[in-house]
C-alpha positions as CSV (number, residue, x, y, z in Angstrom):
1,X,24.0,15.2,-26.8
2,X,25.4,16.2,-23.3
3,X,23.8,17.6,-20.7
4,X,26.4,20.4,-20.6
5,X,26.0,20.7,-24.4
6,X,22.1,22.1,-24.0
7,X,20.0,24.8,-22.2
8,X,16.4,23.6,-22.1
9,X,15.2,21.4,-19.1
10,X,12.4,20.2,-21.2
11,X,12.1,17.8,-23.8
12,X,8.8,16.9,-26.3
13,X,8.8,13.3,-27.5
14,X,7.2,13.1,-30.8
15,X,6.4,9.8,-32.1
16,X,6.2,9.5,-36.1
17,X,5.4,6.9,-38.8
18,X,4.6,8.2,-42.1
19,X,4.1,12.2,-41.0
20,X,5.6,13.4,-43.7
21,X,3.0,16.6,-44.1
22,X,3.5,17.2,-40.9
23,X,7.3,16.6,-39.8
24,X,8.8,19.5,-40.0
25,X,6.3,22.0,-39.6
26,X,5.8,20.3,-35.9
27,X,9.2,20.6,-35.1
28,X,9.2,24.3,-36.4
29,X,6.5,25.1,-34.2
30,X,8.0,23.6,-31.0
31,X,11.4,25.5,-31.8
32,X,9.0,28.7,-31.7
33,X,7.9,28.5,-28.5
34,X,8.7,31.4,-26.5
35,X,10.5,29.2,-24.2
36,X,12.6,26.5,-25.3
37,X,12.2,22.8,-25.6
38,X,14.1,20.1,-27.3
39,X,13.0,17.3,-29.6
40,X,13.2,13.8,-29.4
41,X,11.1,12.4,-32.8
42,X,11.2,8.7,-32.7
43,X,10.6,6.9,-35.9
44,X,9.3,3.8,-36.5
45,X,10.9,3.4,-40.0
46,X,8.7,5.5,-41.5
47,X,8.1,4.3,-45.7
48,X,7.5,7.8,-46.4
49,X,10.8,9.9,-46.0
50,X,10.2,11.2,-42.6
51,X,13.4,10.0,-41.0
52,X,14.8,12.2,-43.8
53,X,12.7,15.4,-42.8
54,X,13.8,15.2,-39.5
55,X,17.4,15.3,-39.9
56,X,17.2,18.3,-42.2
57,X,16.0,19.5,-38.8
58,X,18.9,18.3,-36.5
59,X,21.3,19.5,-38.8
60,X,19.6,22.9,-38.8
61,X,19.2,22.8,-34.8
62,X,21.9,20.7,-33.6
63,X,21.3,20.1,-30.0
64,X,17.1,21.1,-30.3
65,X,16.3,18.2,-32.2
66,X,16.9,14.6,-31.9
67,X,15.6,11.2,-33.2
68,X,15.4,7.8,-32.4
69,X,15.3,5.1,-35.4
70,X,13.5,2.2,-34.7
71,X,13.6,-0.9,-37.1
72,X,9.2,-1.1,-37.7
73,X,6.2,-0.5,-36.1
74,X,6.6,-1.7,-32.8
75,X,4.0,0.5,-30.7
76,X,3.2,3.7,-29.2
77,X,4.0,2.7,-26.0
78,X,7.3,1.6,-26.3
79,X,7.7,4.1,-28.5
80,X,7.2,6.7,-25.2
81,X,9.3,4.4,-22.9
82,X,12.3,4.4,-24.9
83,X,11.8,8.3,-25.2
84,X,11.3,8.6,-21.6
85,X,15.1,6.4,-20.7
86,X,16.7,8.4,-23.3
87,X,15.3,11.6,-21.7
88,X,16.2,10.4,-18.4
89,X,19.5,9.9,-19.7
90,X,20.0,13.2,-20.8
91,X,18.7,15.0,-17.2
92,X,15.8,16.9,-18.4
93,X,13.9,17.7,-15.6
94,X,10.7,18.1,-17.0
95,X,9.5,15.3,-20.2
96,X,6.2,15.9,-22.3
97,X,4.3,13.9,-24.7
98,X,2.5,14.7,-27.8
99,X,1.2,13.5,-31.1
100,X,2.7,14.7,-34.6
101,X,-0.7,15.9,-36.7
102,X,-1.4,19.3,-34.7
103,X,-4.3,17.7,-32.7
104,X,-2.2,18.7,-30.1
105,X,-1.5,22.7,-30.0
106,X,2.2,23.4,-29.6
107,X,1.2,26.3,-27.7
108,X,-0.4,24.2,-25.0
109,X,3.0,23.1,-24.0
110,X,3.5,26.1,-22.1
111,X,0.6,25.5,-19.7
112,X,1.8,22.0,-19.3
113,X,5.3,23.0,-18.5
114,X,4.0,25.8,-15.9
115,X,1.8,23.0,-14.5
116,X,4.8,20.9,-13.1
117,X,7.9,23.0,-13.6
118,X,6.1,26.0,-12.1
119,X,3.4,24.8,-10.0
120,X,4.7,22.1,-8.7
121,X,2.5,19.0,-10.4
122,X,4.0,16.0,-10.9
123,X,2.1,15.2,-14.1
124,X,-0.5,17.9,-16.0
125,X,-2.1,16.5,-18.7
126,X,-3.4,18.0,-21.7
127,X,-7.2,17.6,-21.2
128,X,-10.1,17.1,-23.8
129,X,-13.0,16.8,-21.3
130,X,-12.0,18.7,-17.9
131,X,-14.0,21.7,-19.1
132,X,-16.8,19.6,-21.3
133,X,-16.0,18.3,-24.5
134,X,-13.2,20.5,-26.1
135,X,-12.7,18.9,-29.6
136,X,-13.1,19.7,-33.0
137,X,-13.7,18.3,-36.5
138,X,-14.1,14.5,-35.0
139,X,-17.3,12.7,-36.4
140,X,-19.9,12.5,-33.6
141,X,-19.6,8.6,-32.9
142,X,-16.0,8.9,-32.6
143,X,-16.0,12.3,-30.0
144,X,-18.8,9.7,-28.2
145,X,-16.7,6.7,-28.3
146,X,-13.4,8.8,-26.6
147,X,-15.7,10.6,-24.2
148,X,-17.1,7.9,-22.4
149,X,-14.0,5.7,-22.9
150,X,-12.6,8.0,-20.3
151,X,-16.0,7.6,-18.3
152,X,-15.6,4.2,-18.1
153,X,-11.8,4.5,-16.9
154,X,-12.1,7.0,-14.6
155,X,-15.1,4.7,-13.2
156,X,-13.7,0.9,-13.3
157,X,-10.1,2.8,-11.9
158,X,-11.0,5.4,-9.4
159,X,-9.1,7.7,-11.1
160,X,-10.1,11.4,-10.5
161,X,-9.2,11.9,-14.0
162,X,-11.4,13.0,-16.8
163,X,-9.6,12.9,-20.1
164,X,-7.8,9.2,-18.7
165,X,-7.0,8.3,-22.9
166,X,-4.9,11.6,-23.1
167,X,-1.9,11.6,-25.3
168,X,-0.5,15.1,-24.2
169,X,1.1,15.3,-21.4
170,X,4.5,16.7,-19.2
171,X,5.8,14.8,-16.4
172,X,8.5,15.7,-14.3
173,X,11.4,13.7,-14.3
174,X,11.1,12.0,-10.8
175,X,7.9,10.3,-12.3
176,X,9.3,8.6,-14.7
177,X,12.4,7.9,-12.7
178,X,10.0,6.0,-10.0
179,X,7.6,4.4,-12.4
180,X,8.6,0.7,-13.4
181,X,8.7,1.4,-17.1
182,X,9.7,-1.7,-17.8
183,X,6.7,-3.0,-16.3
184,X,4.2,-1.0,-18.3
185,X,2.5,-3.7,-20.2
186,X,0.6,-1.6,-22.6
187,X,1.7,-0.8,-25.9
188,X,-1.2,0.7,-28.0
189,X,-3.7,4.1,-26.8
190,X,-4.0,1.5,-23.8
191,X,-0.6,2.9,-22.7
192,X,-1.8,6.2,-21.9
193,X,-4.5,4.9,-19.2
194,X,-1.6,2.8,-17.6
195,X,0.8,5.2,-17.0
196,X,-2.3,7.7,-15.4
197,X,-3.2,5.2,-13.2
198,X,0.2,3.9,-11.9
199,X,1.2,7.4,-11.5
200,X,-2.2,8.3,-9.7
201,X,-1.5,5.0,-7.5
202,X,2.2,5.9,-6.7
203,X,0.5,9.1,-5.0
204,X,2.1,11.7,-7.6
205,X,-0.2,15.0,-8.2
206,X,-2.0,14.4,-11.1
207,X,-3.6,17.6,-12.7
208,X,-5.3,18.3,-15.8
209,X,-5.0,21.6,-18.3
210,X,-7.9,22.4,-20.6
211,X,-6.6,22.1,-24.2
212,X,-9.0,22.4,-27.6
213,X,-8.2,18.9,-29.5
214,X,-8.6,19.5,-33.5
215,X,-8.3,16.5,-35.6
216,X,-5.6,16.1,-37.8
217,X,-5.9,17.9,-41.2
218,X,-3.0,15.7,-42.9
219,X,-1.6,12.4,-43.2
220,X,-3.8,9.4,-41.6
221,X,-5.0,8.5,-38.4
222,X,-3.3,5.1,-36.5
223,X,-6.6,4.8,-34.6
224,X,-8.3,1.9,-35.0
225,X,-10.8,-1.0,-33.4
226,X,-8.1,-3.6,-31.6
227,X,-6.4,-0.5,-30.2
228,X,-9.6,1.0,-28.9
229,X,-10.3,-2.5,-27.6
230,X,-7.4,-2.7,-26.0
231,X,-8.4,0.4,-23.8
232,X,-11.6,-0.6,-22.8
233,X,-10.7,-4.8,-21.9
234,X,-7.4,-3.8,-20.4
235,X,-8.5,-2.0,-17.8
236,X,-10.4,-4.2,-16.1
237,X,-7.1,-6.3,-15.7
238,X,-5.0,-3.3,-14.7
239,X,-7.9,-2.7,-11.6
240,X,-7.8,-6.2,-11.0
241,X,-4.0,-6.2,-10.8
242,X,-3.4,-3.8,-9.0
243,X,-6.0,-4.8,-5.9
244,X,-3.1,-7.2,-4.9
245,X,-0.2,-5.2,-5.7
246,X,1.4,-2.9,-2.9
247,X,2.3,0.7,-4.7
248,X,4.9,3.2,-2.8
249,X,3.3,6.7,-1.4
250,X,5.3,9.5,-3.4
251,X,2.8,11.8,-2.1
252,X,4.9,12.8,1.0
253,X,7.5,13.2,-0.7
């Protein structure tokens, strides 16, 4: 796809493995939206026929949706970077994240994409816990577990950032084109605090958006325990890293 060849500045990156329920009806809600976005699924060679789901969709909306096939399982953060290059690539000014299940409301995207398009943030995130504790239909211990998760970020950190495990989010594209992607070291839920915090460190303006997070109804959660630990050990090397590290001041700019 060309630049030329499309109208939307904004792309949604949409990771899938084995979201069959909820492939299409996803990307039917995006195309929706009262203002447009395109697609970019990437699929990590997805058993269940959602590679095939998909490209019903692209040949349906040729130009609106795209995917990315990846050979296996290879992790949700590389999963985001080689969305982010691709969108780079492509010159969309403004790139979002968001998960496949619906926890995420489509709808939200336009008060992300008014955030930094509009507004004039650099990244808005999509925030569970800016406004207290906006989620549904989690069991108690895990709604605990995220909530002071992000607690203990935002405290080991510095971040001024309350919902710091957030996977919906818009960036615009100078972000991502100063960031050292291929740096980010991450590649589980942990990704998500490291791009915050480098982002936060290069001086971009960091907001969050209050958004009502509902558990998925269908399919099956990738959460589990090494990914969670991953979050909470990590961090303490990503502060101690980056106390001898000299980041550039984007704030200025």
């Amino acid at each position: 796809m060309s630049e030329s060849s499309r109208k939307s500045d904004a792309v949604v990156i949409i990771p899938m493995y084995n979201e069959r329920e909820n492939a299409a009806a996803i990307i039917d809600a995006v195309l929706a939206l009262p203002r447009d976005f395109d697609i970019l699924v990437i699929d990590d060679n997805s058993p269940d026929g959602t590679a095939a789901i998909v490209k019903d969709k692209i040949a349906a909306n040729p130009g609106r949706v795209n995917i990315i096939e990846r050979s296996g399982k290879l992790g949700l953060g590389t999963a985001y970077i080689t969305g982010f290059k691709w969108a780079l690539r492509q010159g969309y000014e403004i790139i979002c994240e968001m998960d496949a299940d619906f926890s995420h409301d489509p709808k939200d995207l336009l008060k992300l994409y008014q955030a930094t398009a509009i507004d004039g943030a650099d990244v808005a995130i999509g925030s569970r816990y800016v406004t207290g504790v906006n989620v549904v239909n989690w069991p108690m211990g895990r709604v605990l577990m995220s909530f002071y998760a992000s607690k203990y970020v935002r405290i080991v950190t510095g971040m001024p950032i309350h919902d710091t495990t957030a996977g919906f989010v818009c960036y615009r594209r100078r972000v991502l084109e100063a960031l050292p992607l291929d740096e980010i070291k991450f590649k589980g839920y942990a990704f998500q605090i490291e791009m915050k915090f480098t982002a936060y460190k290069y001086g971009f303006k960091v907001v969050e958006v209050p958004i009502i997070f509902v558990n998925r109804v269908l399919g099956t959660s990738k959460m589990n325990s090494g990914i969670f630990g991953e979050a909470v050990f990590g961090v303490i090397r990503l502060k101690w890293n980056s106390l001898f590290k000299k980041f550039p001041d984007y704030s200025a700019r």
